[in-house]
Short mmCIF file of C-alpha atoms in Angstrom, two decimals:
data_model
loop_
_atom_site.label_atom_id
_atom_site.label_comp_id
_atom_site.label_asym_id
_atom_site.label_seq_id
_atom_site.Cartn_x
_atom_site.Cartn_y
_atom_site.Cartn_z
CA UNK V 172 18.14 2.84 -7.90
CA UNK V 173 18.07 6.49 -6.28
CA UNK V 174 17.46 6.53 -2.71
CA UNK V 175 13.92 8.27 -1.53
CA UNK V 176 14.40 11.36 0.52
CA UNK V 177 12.07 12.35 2.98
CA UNK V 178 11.19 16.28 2.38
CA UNK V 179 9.51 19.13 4.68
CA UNK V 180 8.56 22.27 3.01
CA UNK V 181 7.41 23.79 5.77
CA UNK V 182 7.94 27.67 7.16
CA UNK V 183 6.11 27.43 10.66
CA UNK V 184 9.76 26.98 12.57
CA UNK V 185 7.74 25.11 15.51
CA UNK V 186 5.62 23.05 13.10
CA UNK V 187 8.65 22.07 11.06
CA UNK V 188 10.88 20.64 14.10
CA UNK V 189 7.70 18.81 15.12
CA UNK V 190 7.61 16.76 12.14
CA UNK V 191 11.32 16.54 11.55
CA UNK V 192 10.97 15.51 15.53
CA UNK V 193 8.30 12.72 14.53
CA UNK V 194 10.07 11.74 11.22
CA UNK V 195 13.22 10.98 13.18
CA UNK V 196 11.31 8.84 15.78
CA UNK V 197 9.35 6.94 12.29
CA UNK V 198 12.34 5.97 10.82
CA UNK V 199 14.29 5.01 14.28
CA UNK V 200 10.95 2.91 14.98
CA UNK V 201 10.83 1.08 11.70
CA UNK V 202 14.50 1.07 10.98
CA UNK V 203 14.27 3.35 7.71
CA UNK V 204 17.21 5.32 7.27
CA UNK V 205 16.42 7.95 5.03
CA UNK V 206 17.45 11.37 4.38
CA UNK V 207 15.28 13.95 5.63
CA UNK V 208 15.75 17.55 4.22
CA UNK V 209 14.04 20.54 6.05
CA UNK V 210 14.84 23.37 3.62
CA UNK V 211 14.81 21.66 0.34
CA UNK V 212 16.03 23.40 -2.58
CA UNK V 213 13.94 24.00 -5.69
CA UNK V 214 12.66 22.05 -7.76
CA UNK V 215 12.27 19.20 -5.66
CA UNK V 216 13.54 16.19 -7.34
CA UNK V 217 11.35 12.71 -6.87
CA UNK V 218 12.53 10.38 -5.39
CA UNK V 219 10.45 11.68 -2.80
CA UNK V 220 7.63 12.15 -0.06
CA UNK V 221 7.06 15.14 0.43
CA UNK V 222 4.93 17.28 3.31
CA UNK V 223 4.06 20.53 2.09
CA UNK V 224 2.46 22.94 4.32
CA UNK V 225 -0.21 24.59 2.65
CA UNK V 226 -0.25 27.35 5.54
CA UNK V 227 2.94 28.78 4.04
CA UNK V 228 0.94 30.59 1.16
CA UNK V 229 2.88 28.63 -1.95
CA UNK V 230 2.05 25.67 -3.80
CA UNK V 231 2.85 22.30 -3.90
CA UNK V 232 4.59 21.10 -7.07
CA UNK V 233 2.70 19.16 -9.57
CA UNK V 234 4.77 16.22 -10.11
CA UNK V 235 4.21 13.68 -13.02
CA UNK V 236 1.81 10.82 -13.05
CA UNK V 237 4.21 7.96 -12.03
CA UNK V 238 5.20 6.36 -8.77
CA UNK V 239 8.59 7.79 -7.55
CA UNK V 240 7.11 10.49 -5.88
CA UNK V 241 4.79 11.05 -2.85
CA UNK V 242 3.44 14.41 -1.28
CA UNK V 243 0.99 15.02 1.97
CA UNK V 244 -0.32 18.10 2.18
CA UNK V 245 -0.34 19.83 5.85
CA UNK V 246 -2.78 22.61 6.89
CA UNK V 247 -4.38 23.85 10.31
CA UNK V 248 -7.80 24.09 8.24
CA UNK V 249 -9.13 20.64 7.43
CA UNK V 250 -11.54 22.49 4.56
CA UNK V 251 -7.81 23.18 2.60
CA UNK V 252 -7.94 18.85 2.29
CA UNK V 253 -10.82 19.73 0.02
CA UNK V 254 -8.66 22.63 -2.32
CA UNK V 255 -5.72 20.71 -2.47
CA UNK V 256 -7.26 18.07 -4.77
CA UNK V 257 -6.19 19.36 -7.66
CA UNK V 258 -2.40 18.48 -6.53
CA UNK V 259 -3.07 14.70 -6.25
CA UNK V 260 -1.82 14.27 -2.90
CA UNK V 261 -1.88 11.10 -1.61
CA UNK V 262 -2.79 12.13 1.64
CA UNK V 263 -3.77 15.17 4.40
CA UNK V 264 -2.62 16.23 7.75
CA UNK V 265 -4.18 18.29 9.88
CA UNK V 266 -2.00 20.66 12.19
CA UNK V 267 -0.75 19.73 15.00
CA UNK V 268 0.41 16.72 13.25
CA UNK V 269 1.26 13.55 15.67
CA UNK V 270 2.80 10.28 14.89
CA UNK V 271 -0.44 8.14 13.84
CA UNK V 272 -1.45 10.73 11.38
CA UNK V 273 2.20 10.28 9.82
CA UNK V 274 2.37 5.96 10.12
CA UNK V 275 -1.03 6.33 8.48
CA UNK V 276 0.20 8.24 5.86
CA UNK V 277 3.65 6.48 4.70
CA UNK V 278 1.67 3.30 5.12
CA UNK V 279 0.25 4.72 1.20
CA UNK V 280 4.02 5.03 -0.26
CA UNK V 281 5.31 1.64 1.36
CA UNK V 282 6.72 0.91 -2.19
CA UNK V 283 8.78 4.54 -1.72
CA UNK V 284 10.51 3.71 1.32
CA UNK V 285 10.21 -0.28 1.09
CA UNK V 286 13.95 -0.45 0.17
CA UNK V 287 15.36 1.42 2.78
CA UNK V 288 14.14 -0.36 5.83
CA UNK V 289 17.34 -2.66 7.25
CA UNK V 290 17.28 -6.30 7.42
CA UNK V 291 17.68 -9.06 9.26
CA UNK V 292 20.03 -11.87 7.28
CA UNK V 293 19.07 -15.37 8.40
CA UNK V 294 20.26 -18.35 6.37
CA UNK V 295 17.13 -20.77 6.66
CA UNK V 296 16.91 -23.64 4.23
CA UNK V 297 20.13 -23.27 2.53
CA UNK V 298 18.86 -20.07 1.28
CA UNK V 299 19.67 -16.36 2.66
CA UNK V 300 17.07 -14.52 3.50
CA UNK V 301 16.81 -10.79 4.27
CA UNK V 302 13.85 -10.04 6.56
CA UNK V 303 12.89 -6.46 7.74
CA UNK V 304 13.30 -5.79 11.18
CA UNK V 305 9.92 -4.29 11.52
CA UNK V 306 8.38 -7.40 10.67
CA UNK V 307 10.26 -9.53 12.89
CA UNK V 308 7.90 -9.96 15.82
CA UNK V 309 10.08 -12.02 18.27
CA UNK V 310 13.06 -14.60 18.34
CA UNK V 311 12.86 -17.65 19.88
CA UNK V 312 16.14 -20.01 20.88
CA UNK V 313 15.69 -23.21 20.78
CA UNK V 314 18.12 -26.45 20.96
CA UNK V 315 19.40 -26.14 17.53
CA UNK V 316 19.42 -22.38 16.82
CA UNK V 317 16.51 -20.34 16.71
CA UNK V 318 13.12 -19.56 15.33
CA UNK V 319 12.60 -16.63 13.68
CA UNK V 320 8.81 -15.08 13.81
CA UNK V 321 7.80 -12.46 11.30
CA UNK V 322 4.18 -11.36 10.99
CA UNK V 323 3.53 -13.44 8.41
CA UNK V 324 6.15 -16.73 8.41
CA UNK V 325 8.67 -18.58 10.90
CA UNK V 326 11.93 -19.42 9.27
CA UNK V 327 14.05 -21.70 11.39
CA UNK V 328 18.44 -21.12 11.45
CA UNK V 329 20.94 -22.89 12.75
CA UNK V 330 22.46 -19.90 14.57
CA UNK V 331 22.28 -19.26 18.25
CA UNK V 332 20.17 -16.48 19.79
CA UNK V 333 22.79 -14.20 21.13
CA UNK V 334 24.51 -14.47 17.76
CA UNK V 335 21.33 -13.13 16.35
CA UNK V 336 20.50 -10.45 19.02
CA UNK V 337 24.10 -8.91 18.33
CA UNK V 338 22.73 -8.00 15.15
CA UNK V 339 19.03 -6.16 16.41
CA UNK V 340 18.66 -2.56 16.78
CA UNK V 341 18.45 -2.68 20.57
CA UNK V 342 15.82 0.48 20.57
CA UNK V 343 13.17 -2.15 19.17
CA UNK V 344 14.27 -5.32 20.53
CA UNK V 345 14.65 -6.61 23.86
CA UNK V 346 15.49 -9.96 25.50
CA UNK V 347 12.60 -10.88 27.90
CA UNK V 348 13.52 -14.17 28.93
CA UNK V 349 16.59 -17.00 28.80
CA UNK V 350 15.20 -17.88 25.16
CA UNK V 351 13.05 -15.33 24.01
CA UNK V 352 13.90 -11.55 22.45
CA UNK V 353 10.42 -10.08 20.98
CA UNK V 354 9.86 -6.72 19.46
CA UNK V 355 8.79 -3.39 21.18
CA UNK V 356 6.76 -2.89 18.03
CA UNK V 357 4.67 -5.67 18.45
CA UNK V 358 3.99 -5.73 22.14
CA UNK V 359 0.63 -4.93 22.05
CA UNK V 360 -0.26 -5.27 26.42
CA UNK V 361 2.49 -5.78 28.58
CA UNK V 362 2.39 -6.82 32.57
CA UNK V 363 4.49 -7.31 35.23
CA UNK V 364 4.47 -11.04 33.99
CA UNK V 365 4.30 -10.92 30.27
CA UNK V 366 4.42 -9.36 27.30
CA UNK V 367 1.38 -10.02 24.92
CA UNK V 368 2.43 -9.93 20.96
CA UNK V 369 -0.28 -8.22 18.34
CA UNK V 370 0.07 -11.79 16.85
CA UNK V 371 -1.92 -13.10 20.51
CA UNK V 372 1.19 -14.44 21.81
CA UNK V 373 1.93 -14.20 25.40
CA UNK V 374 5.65 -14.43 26.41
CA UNK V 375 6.51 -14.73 30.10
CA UNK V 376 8.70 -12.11 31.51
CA UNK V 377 12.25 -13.77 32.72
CA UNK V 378 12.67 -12.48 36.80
CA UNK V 379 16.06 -11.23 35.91
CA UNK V 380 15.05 -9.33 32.52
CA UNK V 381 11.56 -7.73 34.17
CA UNK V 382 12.85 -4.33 34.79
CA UNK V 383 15.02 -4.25 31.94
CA UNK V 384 11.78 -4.63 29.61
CA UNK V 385 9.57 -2.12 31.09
CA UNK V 386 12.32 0.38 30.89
CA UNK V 387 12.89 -0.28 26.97
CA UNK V 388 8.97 -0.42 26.65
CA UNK V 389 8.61 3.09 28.54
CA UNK V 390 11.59 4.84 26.27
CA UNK V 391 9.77 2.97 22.76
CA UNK V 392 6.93 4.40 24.12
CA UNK V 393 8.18 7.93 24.40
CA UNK V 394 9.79 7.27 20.97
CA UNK V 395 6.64 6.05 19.64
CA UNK V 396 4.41 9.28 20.50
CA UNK V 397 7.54 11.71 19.18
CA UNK V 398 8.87 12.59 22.83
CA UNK V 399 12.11 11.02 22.95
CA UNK V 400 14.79 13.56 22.23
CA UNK V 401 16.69 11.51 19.63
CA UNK P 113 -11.68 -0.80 -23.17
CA UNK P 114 -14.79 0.12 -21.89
CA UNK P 115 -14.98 2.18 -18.80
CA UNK P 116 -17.91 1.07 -15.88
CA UNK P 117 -18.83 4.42 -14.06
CA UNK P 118 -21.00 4.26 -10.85
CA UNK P 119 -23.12 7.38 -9.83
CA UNK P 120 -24.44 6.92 -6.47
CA UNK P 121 -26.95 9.69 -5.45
CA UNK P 122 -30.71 10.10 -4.08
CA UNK P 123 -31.27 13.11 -6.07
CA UNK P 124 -32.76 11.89 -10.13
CA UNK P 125 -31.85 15.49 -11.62
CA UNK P 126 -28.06 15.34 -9.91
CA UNK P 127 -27.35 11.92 -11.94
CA UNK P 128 -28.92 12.83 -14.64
CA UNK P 129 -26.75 16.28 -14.39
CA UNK P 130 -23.86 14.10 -13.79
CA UNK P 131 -24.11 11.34 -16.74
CA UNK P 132 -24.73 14.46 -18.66
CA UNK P 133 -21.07 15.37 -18.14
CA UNK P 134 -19.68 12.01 -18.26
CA UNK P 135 -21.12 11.68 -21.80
CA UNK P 136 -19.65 14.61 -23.14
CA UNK P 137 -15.93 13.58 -21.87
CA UNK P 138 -16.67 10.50 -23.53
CA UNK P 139 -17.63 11.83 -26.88
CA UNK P 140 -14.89 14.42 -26.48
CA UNK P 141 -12.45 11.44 -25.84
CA UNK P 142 -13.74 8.88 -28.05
CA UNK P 143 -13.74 7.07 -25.20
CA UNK P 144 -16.46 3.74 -24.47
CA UNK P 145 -18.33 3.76 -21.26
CA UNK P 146 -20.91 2.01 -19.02
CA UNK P 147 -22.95 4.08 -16.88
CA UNK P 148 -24.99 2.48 -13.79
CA UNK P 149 -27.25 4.23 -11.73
CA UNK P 150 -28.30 4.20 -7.85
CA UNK P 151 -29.81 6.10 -5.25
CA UNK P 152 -28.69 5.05 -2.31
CA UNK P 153 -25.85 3.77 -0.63
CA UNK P 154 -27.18 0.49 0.04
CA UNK P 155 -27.87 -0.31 -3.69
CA UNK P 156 -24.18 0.56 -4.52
CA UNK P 157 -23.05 -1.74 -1.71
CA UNK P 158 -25.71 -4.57 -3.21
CA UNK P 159 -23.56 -4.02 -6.17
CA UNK P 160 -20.06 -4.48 -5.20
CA UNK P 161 -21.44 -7.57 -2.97
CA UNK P 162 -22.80 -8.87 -5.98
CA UNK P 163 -18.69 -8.81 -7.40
CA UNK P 164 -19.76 -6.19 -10.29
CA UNK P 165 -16.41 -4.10 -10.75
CA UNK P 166 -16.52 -0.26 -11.50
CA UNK P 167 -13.23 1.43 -12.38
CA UNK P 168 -15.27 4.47 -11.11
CA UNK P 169 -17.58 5.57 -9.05
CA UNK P 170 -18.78 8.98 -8.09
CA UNK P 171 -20.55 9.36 -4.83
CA UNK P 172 -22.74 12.26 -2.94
CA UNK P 173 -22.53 12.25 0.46
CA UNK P 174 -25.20 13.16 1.98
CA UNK P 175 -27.63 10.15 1.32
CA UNK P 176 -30.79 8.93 3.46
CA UNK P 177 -29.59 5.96 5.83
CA UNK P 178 -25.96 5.83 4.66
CA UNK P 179 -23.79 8.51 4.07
CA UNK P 180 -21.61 8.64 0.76
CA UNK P 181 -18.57 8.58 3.73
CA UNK P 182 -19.88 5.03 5.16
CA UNK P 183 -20.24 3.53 2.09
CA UNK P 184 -16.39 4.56 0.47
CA UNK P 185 -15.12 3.24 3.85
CA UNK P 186 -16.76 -0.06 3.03
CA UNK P 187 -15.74 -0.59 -0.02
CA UNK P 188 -11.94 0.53 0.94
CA UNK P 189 -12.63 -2.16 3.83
CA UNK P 190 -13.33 -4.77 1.47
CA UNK P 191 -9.91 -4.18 0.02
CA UNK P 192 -11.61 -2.45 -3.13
CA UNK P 193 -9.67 -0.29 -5.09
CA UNK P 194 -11.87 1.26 -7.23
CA UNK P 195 -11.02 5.09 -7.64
CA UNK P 196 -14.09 6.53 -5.35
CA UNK P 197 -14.87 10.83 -6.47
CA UNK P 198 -16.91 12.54 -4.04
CA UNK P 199 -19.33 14.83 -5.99
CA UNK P 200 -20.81 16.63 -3.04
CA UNK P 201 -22.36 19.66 -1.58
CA UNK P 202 -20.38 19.00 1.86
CA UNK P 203 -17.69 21.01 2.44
CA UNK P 204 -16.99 18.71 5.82
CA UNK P 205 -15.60 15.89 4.94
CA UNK P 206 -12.39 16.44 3.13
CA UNK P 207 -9.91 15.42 5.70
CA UNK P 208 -12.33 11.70 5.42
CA UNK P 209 -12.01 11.81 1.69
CA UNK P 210 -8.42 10.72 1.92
CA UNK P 211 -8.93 8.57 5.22
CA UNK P 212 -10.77 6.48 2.53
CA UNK P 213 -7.84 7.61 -0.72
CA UNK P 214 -10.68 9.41 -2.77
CA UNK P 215 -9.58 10.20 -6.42
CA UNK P 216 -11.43 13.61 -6.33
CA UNK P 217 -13.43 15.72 -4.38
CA UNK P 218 -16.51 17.38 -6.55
CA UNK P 219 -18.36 20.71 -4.96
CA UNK P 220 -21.58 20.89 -6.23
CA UNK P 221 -22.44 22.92 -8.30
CA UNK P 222 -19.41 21.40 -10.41
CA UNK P 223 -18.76 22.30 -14.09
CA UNK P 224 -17.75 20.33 -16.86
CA UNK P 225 -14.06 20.93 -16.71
CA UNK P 226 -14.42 19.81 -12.59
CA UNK P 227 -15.39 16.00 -14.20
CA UNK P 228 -13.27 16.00 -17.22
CA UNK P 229 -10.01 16.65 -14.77
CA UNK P 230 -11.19 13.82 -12.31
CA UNK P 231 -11.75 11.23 -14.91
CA UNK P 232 -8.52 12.30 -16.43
CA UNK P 233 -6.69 11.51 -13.37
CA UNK P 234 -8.19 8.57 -12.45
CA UNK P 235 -8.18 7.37 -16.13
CA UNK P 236 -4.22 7.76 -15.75
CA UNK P 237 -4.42 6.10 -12.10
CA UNK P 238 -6.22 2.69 -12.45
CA UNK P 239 -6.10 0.52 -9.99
CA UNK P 240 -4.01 -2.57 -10.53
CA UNK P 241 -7.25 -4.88 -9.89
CA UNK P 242 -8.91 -3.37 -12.77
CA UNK P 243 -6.02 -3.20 -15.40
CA UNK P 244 -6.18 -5.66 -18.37
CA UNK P 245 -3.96 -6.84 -20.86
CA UNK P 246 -4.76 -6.38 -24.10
CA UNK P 247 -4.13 -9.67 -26.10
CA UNK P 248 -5.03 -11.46 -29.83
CA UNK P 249 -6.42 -14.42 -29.26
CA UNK P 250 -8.13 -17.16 -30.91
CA UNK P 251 -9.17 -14.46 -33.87
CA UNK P 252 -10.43 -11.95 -31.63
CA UNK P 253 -8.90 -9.34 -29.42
CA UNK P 254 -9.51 -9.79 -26.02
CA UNK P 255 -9.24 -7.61 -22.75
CA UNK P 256 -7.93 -9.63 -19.54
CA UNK P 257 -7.95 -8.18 -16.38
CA UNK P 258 -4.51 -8.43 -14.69
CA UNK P 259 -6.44 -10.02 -11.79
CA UNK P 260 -7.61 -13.26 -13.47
CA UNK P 261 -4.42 -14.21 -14.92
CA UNK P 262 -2.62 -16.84 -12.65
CA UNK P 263 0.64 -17.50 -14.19
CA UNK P 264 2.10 -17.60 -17.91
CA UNK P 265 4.05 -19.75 -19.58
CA UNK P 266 6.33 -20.31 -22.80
CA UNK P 267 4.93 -22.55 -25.21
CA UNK P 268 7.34 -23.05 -28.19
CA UNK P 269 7.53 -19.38 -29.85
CA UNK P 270 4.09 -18.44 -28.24
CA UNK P 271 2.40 -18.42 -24.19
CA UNK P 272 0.57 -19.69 -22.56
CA UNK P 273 -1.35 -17.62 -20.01
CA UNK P 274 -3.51 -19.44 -17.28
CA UNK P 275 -6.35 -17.34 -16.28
CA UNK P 276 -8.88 -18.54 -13.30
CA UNK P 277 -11.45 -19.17 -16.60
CA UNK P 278 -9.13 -21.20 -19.20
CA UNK P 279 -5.91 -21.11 -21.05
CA UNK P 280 -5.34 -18.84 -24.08
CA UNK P 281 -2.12 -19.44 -26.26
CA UNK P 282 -0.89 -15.89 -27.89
CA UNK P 283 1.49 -14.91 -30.51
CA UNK P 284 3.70 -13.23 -28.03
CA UNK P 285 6.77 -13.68 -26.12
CA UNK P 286 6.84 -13.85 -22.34
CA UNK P 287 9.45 -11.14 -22.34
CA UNK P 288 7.12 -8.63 -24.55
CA UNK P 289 4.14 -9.72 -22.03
CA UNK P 290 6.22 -8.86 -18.86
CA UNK P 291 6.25 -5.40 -20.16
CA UNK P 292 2.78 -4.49 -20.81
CA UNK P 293 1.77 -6.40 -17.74
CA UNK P 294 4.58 -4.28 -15.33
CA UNK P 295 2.87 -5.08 -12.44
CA UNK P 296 4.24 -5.53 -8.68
CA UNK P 297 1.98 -8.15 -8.21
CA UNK P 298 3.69 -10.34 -11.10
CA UNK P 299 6.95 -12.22 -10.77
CA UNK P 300 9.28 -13.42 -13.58
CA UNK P 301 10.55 -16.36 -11.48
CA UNK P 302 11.89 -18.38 -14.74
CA UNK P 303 12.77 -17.63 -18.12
CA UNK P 304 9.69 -19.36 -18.95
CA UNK P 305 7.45 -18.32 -16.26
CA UNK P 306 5.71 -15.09 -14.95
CA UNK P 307 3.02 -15.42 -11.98
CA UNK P 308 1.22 -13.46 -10.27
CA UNK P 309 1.77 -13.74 -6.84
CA UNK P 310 -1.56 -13.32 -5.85
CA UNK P 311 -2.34 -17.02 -6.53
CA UNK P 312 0.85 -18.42 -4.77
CA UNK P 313 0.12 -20.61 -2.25
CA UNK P 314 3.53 -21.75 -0.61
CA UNK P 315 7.44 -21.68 -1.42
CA UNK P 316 8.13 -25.27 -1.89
CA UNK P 317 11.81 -25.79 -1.88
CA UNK P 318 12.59 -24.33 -5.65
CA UNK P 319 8.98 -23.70 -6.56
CA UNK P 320 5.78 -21.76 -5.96
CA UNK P 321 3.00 -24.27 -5.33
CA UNK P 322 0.12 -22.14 -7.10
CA UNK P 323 -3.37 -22.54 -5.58
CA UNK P 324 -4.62 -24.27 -8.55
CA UNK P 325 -1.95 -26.71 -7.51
CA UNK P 326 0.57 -26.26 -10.00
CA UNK P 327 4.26 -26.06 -9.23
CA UNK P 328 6.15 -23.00 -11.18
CA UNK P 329 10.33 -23.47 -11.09
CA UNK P 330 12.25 -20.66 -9.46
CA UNK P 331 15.05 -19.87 -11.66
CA UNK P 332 17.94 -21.91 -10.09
CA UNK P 333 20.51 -18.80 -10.31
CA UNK P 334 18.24 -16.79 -8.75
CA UNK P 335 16.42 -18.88 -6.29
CA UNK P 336 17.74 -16.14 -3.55
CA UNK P 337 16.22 -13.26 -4.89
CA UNK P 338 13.06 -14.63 -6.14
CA UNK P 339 12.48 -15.88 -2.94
CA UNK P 340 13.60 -12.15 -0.98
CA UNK P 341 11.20 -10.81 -3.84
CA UNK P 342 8.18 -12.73 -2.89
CA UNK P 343 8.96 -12.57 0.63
CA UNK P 344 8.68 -9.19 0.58
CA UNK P 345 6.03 -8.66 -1.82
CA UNK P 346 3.86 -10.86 0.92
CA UNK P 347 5.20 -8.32 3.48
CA UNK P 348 3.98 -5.40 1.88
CA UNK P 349 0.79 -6.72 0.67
CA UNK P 350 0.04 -7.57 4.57
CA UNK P 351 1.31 -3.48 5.32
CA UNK P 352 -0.84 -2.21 3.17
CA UNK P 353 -4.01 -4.29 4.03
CA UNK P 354 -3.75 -3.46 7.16
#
């Protein structure tokens, strides 16, 4: 299957390194590698999601009526979301863009981008099992290996923690304690004594790891609202 | 198949305007449909609470007590589908049209050619909850919707499909049924088995447990990636509902 490319058709020089800017920081955030093209060349083949700026004075392509394709429409007006109906774009962002308008919008092409997020490999059960790392919420050691906690199931391996934590993007994950390594992405408070997980988890921060957790929160952070020079 | 078309607005003379056009695409396309009429949001809402599906439904905005923009955020909240066209004279809420993934966005006064282009598109765009499958059954042809059919199985040269209502045995292979169903929702786990993953309740070692409690094999060459493929069917399913 071809890979999806991620597309900016965009002639506002400021504009454009913006979104290639917040792009970056999406696909660093949810571990997407994907090719992003800023001058594409014409016509733009699908796979692809596409941001056309409708400032530039050109058109969007019309692409046919099938699911390898995506396009969001940019403009500084929010009345051009109205005349850019007849396109079919699956979604509209109004200039400046920032980073929620862009999660909000590949959250309606997940099937587009789906296959390039990286994975986790855990063998749980006798069977191998590949699980995004954006959905891993934290990582748990216990006496016989390890707990793994996605958002939606726990699958339990035989293999130690720091065998596992060798293998996490270490701009998402941290170790906060002796058994515990959780995910920036879902820390949804954090103190001075614990993180608190979207899932209503609360993990206590380990004395030696404190520091360590509020610096990698503070650069996700930055890397989260499109700030971190990547 | 016959298409149900909602037209939600306070104004009489703007749906009868409306159906007007609606009728002639239908004639022009030979095409059955089921209009149903309301004039306010709330009735609309009634509606959908009441489980009556629309593939359709075109909506004015401005409305007494709630707005046309309220009530498409509902129904999008209740994890509705249903394509959603704005026929409106507000020229203020396009950026919320696609907060809420509106199929079309109708200025009033519209034309003809407006509506025939927006039921084209969503015509070509239904939503997976409202697809059927198209079967001969028991003497009669029959229309299933994709979202009542639980799992299918081979039964000698014919299926069996297991909807939430009853069981219908078909002339038809499971392999010619996998293709006009081609829907993410639906997994061929076994060479005798599709299901739709909606009504799986657990992975149980080699087998889905479905919620009517019946246990479907997983394909023991491919227990792996059956089980990746569910996995992260269940992921994206949770993604996009949230």
């Amino acid at each position: 299957m071809e890979k999806t490319r991620l597309v900016i058709h965009m002639h506002d020089t400021e504009e454009r390194s913006r979104l290639f800017q917040i792009l970056s920081a999406w696909m660093e955030l949810y571990c997407a590698p994907m090719e992003l093209v800023t001058e594409p060349s014409l016509p733009i083949q699908p796979p692809v999601i596409l941001f056309w700026d409708l400032d530039s004075g050109t058109l969007p392509p019309r692409f046919p009526p099938d699911s390898s394709h995506a396009l969001f429409v940019c403009a500084a007006d929010h009345q051009a979301a109205i005349h850019s109906y007849p396109f079919h774009p699956n979604g509209f962002l109004q200039k400046p863009i920032c980073m929620d308008q862009v999660e909000a919008a590949l959250k309606r092409c997940i099937p587009l981008w789906w296959n390039a997020l990286e994975r986790l490999e855990i063998l749980s059960g006798r069977v191998r099992t590949q699980v995004p790392f954006c959905n891993v919420t934290q990582i748990e050691g216990t006496r016989k290996g390890c707990l793994v906690h996605s958002s939606l199931q726990t699958f339990s391996v035989r293999e130690p923690l720091y065998s596992l934590e060798s293998r996490l993007p270490p701009r998402i994950f941290v170790r906060c304690q002796r058994s515990f390594v959780v995910n920036l992405f879902h820390i949804q408070k954090l103190s001075r004594q614990s993180a608190f997980l979207s899932d209503g988890t609360e993990i206590p921060l380990g004395r030696c790891q404190k520091d360590a957790v509020w610096e990698a929160y503070q650069q996700f952070r930055l890397l989260r609202e499109g700030q971190l020079q990547l | 198949m016959e298409v149900v078309i909602a037209i939600c607005d306070d104004l009489v003379e703007e749906r009868a305007n409306l159906a007007r056009m609606i009728q002639t695409y239908s004639q022009e396309r030979d095409l059955p449909i089921q209009l149903c009429f309301f004039s306010s949001g709330e009735e609309l809402l009634d509606a959908f609470h009441r489980s009556q599906q629309f593939h359709i439904v075109f909506l004015d905005i401005y409305m007494p007590n709630c707005s046309g923009m309220e009530v498409a955020r509902q129904i999008r909240a209740a994890h509705d589908d249903t394509a959603i066209v704005f026929a409106t004279t507000s020229q203020d809420h396009g950026r919320d049209s696609f907060d809420v993934q509106a199929s079309d966005y109708l200025l009033k006064p519209f034309r003809q050619e407006d509506v025939s282009q927006a039921l084209d598109w969503c015509l070509e765009h239904i939503p997976e909850s409202v697809r059927c499958l198209s079967v001969y059954s028991e003497w009669e042809q029959r229309e299933l919707p994709l979202s009542t059919i639980q799992y299918i199985d081979v039964y000698g040269h014919r299926s069996r499909i297991h909807t939430t209502q009853s069981v219908l045995v078909v002339r038809r292979g499971l392999d010619d049924l996998e293709v006009s169903i081609q829907s993410p929702d639906f997994l061929r786990c076994h060479r005798s088995f599709l299901l739709n993953m909606n009504y799986v309740d657990s992975l149980e070692g080699n087998a889905f447990r479905m919620s009517d409690g019946t246990l479907i094999p997983i394909s023991p060459s491919q227990t792996a990636q059956i089980r990746n493929q569910f996995i992260d069917w269940t992921y994206i399913k949770a993604w996009q509902q949230k």
